[in-house]
Short mmCIF file of C-alpha atoms in Angstrom, two decimals:
data_model
loop_
_atom_site.label_atom_id
_atom_site.label_comp_id
_atom_site.label_asym_id
_atom_site.label_seq_id
_atom_site.Cartn_x
_atom_site.Cartn_y
_atom_site.Cartn_z
CA UNK A 1 17.55 14.98 54.84
CA UNK A 2 15.26 12.57 52.45
CA UNK A 3 16.49 11.44 49.14
CA UNK A 4 14.18 11.24 46.61
CA UNK A 5 14.93 9.57 43.10
CA UNK A 6 14.23 11.59 40.10
CA UNK A 7 11.09 10.58 38.23
CA UNK A 8 11.50 10.70 34.41
CA UNK A 9 8.02 11.78 32.53
CA UNK A 10 6.78 10.03 29.49
CA UNK A 11 9.77 7.99 29.14
CA UNK A 12 8.04 4.71 28.40
CA UNK A 13 4.61 3.83 26.76
CA UNK A 14 1.72 3.68 29.18
CA UNK A 15 0.49 -0.17 29.38
CA UNK A 16 -2.76 0.85 27.67
CA UNK A 17 -0.32 2.04 24.68
CA UNK A 18 1.67 -0.81 24.47
CA UNK A 19 -1.56 -3.16 24.42
CA UNK A 20 -2.60 -1.00 21.73
CA UNK A 21 0.71 -1.28 19.75
CA UNK A 22 0.48 -5.05 20.36
CA UNK A 23 -2.79 -5.41 19.08
CA UNK A 24 -2.01 -3.53 15.93
CA UNK A 25 1.06 -5.36 15.52
CA UNK A 26 -0.78 -8.68 15.66
CA UNK A 27 -3.53 -7.37 13.20
CA UNK A 28 -0.68 -6.34 10.78
CA UNK A 29 1.27 -9.52 11.01
CA UNK A 30 -2.21 -11.75 10.27
CA UNK A 31 -2.78 -9.90 7.27
CA UNK A 32 0.59 -10.08 5.94
CA UNK A 33 0.79 -13.95 6.46
CA UNK A 34 -2.67 -14.16 4.84
CA UNK A 35 -1.22 -11.78 1.57
CA UNK A 36 1.59 -14.29 1.63
CA UNK A 37 -0.47 -17.45 1.42
CA UNK A 38 -2.84 -15.56 -1.07
CA UNK A 39 0.29 -15.00 -3.64
CA UNK A 40 1.92 -18.24 -2.93
CA UNK A 41 -1.08 -20.22 -3.77
CA UNK A 42 -1.39 -17.91 -6.93
CA UNK A 43 2.39 -18.91 -7.75
CA UNK A 44 1.27 -22.76 -7.29
CA UNK A 45 -1.63 -22.15 -9.86
CA UNK A 46 0.60 -20.20 -12.29
CA UNK A 47 3.29 -22.84 -12.41
CA UNK A 48 0.62 -25.75 -13.05
CA UNK A 49 -0.74 -23.32 -15.82
CA UNK A 50 2.46 -22.96 -17.61
CA UNK A 51 3.38 -26.88 -16.83
CA UNK A 52 -0.13 -27.89 -18.16
CA UNK A 53 0.09 -25.45 -21.53
CA UNK A 54 3.67 -26.98 -22.14
CA UNK A 55 3.39 -30.47 -21.24
CA UNK A 56 -0.09 -31.46 -21.51
CA UNK A 57 -1.75 -28.99 -23.72
CA UNK A 58 -4.29 -28.11 -21.50
CA UNK A 59 -5.15 -24.87 -19.71
CA UNK A 60 -6.88 -24.41 -16.28
CA UNK A 61 -8.73 -21.31 -17.40
CA UNK A 62 -9.06 -18.61 -15.19
CA UNK A 63 -5.55 -18.05 -13.94
CA UNK A 64 -5.16 -14.49 -15.02
CA UNK A 65 -8.58 -14.10 -13.64
CA UNK A 66 -7.80 -15.46 -10.19
CA UNK A 67 -4.43 -13.21 -10.33
CA UNK A 68 -6.62 -10.04 -10.40
CA UNK A 69 -8.58 -11.26 -7.58
CA UNK A 70 -5.40 -11.89 -5.49
CA UNK A 71 -3.61 -8.55 -6.47
CA UNK A 72 -6.66 -6.42 -5.44
CA UNK A 73 -7.45 -8.24 -2.21
CA UNK A 74 -3.72 -8.88 -1.25
CA UNK A 75 -2.65 -5.09 -1.84
CA UNK A 76 -6.03 -3.87 0.22
CA UNK A 77 -4.57 -6.15 2.96
CA UNK A 78 -1.26 -4.75 2.79
CA UNK A 79 -2.47 -1.53 3.27
CA UNK A 80 -3.20 -2.26 7.03
CA UNK A 81 -0.02 -4.10 7.46
CA UNK A 82 2.03 -1.06 6.14
CA UNK A 83 0.03 1.32 8.16
CA UNK A 84 0.82 -0.65 11.60
CA UNK A 85 4.30 -1.09 10.85
CA UNK A 86 5.01 2.36 9.87
CA UNK A 87 6.03 1.23 6.31
CA UNK A 88 4.83 3.91 4.55
CA UNK A 89 7.38 6.28 2.79
CA UNK A 90 7.89 9.38 4.59
CA UNK A 91 10.53 12.29 3.42
CA UNK A 92 12.39 12.77 7.02
CA UNK A 93 15.00 15.18 5.62
CA UNK A 94 13.25 18.32 7.19
CA UNK A 95 11.03 16.75 9.94
CA UNK A 96 14.02 15.88 11.89
CA UNK A 97 15.50 19.24 12.01
CA UNK A 98 12.39 20.89 13.08
CA UNK A 99 11.25 21.73 16.39
CA UNK A 100 9.84 18.64 18.85
CA UNK A 101 6.20 20.69 19.29
CA UNK A 102 6.02 20.81 14.86
CA UNK A 103 7.47 17.29 14.86
CA UNK A 104 4.45 16.25 17.28
CA UNK A 105 2.21 17.97 15.61
CA UNK A 106 3.18 16.84 11.89
CA UNK A 107 2.97 13.12 13.34
CA UNK A 108 -0.54 13.62 14.27
CA UNK A 109 -1.49 15.37 11.33
CA UNK A 110 -0.03 12.31 9.37
CA UNK A 111 -2.20 9.89 10.88
CA UNK A 112 -5.29 11.70 11.01
CA UNK A 113 -4.91 12.80 6.96
CA UNK A 114 -4.33 8.71 6.77
CA UNK A 115 -7.38 7.98 8.71
CA UNK A 116 -9.69 10.53 6.52
CA UNK A 117 -7.91 9.08 3.44
CA UNK A 118 -8.80 5.57 4.61
CA UNK A 119 -12.83 6.73 5.25
CA UNK A 120 -13.19 8.41 2.05
CA UNK A 121 -11.57 5.44 0.33
CA UNK A 122 -14.26 3.00 1.75
CA UNK A 123 -16.69 5.47 0.92
CA UNK A 124 -16.01 5.95 -2.40
CA UNK A 125 -15.36 2.51 -3.33
CA UNK A 126 -18.75 1.29 -1.83
CA UNK A 127 -20.39 2.92 -5.01
CA UNK A 128 -18.42 0.15 -6.68
CA UNK A 129 -19.75 -2.71 -4.40
CA UNK A 130 -23.55 -1.48 -4.59
CA UNK A 131 -23.16 -0.92 -8.79
CA UNK A 132 -22.46 -4.58 -8.57
CA UNK A 133 -25.06 -5.73 -6.11
CA UNK A 134 -27.37 -3.85 -8.36
CA UNK A 135 -26.77 -5.06 -11.78
CA UNK A 136 -25.61 -8.43 -10.57
CA UNK A 137 -22.26 -7.69 -12.71
CA UNK A 138 -19.88 -11.09 -13.59
CA UNK A 139 -16.74 -10.97 -14.66
CA UNK A 140 -16.04 -11.18 -18.51
CA UNK A 141 -14.40 -14.79 -18.37
CA UNK A 142 -15.05 -18.44 -19.14
CA UNK A 143 -16.11 -18.58 -15.59
CA UNK A 144 -18.25 -15.94 -15.09
CA UNK A 145 -17.86 -15.25 -11.44
CA UNK A 146 -20.32 -13.10 -9.52
CA UNK A 147 -18.34 -10.22 -8.99
CA UNK A 148 -19.73 -9.31 -5.70
CA UNK A 149 -17.63 -12.44 -4.07
CA UNK A 150 -14.20 -10.70 -4.81
CA UNK A 151 -15.56 -7.41 -4.61
CA UNK A 152 -16.84 -8.16 -1.44
CA UNK A 153 -13.69 -9.55 0.10
CA UNK A 154 -12.09 -6.62 -1.31
CA UNK A 155 -14.12 -4.06 0.12
CA UNK A 156 -14.01 -5.63 3.39
CA UNK A 157 -10.29 -5.14 3.28
CA UNK A 158 -10.24 -1.85 2.87
CA UNK A 159 -13.03 -1.68 5.69
CA UNK A 160 -10.63 -3.14 8.20
CA UNK A 161 -7.97 -0.47 6.72
CA UNK A 162 -10.19 2.35 7.31
CA UNK A 163 -11.09 1.04 10.87
CA UNK A 164 -7.59 0.67 11.67
CA UNK A 165 -6.67 3.95 10.38
CA UNK A 166 -8.98 5.92 12.32
CA UNK A 167 -8.42 4.09 15.48
CA UNK A 168 -4.85 4.89 15.48
CA UNK A 169 -6.19 8.63 14.84
CA UNK A 170 -8.16 8.79 17.58
CA UNK A 171 -5.25 7.35 19.89
CA UNK A 172 -2.95 9.68 18.28
CA UNK A 173 -5.25 12.52 19.36
CA UNK A 174 -5.55 11.13 22.86
CA UNK A 175 -1.68 11.43 23.22
CA UNK A 176 -1.61 14.67 22.11
CA UNK A 177 -4.21 16.09 24.27
CA UNK A 178 -2.83 14.50 26.97
CA UNK A 179 0.50 15.75 26.61
CA UNK A 180 2.19 12.48 25.95
CA UNK A 181 4.14 13.92 23.14
CA UNK A 182 7.21 11.55 22.96
CA UNK A 183 4.98 8.48 23.04
CA UNK A 184 3.20 9.90 20.00
CA UNK A 185 6.46 10.44 18.12
CA UNK A 186 7.39 7.30 19.17
CA UNK A 187 4.46 5.62 17.76
CA UNK A 188 3.42 7.81 14.94
CA UNK A 189 6.71 9.59 13.44
CA UNK A 190 9.17 8.34 11.09
CA UNK A 191 11.00 5.09 11.79
CA UNK A 192 14.38 5.61 12.79
CA UNK A 193 17.48 4.08 11.39
CA UNK A 194 17.89 2.03 14.56
CA UNK A 195 14.24 0.85 14.59
CA UNK A 196 14.93 -0.62 11.19
CA UNK A 197 18.36 -2.04 11.79
CA UNK A 198 16.76 -3.67 14.98
CA UNK A 199 13.53 -5.20 12.71
CA UNK A 200 16.21 -6.38 10.42
CA UNK A 201 18.09 -8.22 13.32
CA UNK A 202 14.97 -9.72 14.44
CA UNK A 203 13.73 -11.15 11.46
CA UNK A 204 17.29 -12.64 10.57
CA UNK A 205 17.04 -14.32 14.07
CA UNK A 206 13.50 -15.77 13.29
CA UNK A 207 14.89 -16.92 10.37
#
């Protein structure tokens, strides 16, 4: 009598899904590093501004303006990082008590709605960029910075967020249609406590 080993269905993510997830994590890590460098540079400028005013009686004239640009660009970059790291807050009090089928549908719906929000955000903010370009707007500061430059970087960050969100929504839809429910739930469901502890331990090891 021939014995066959039992096969596990959908027990591990397919290679394509693994590559997709790795690419997303790379994008998130890149944006996280850029955001960190932006705020680190801003902190140095603020320190120089404070020391200059207190000790030497001069001002760099514009650190507050740069702070506004840094906050706008850094936060929009962080949108993508939070998205790929599943760092957005989700109330899972009732989610874990629902049937698996309903959990899968809700996980799919969450990323689809987030993608829709990203596209809407990029579309609405495009009007701001076009108005700035039309009127050649400048900042009401001593530098009189043409706003098209900082707003252009800000808008590009929002477009990247929208593109990544749409790509993830399409990926989740493909998983749903092909019956890979467990992969969909692992990739787009709420982060479990075990995952968070594992990530914290990995961060601790890197330090």
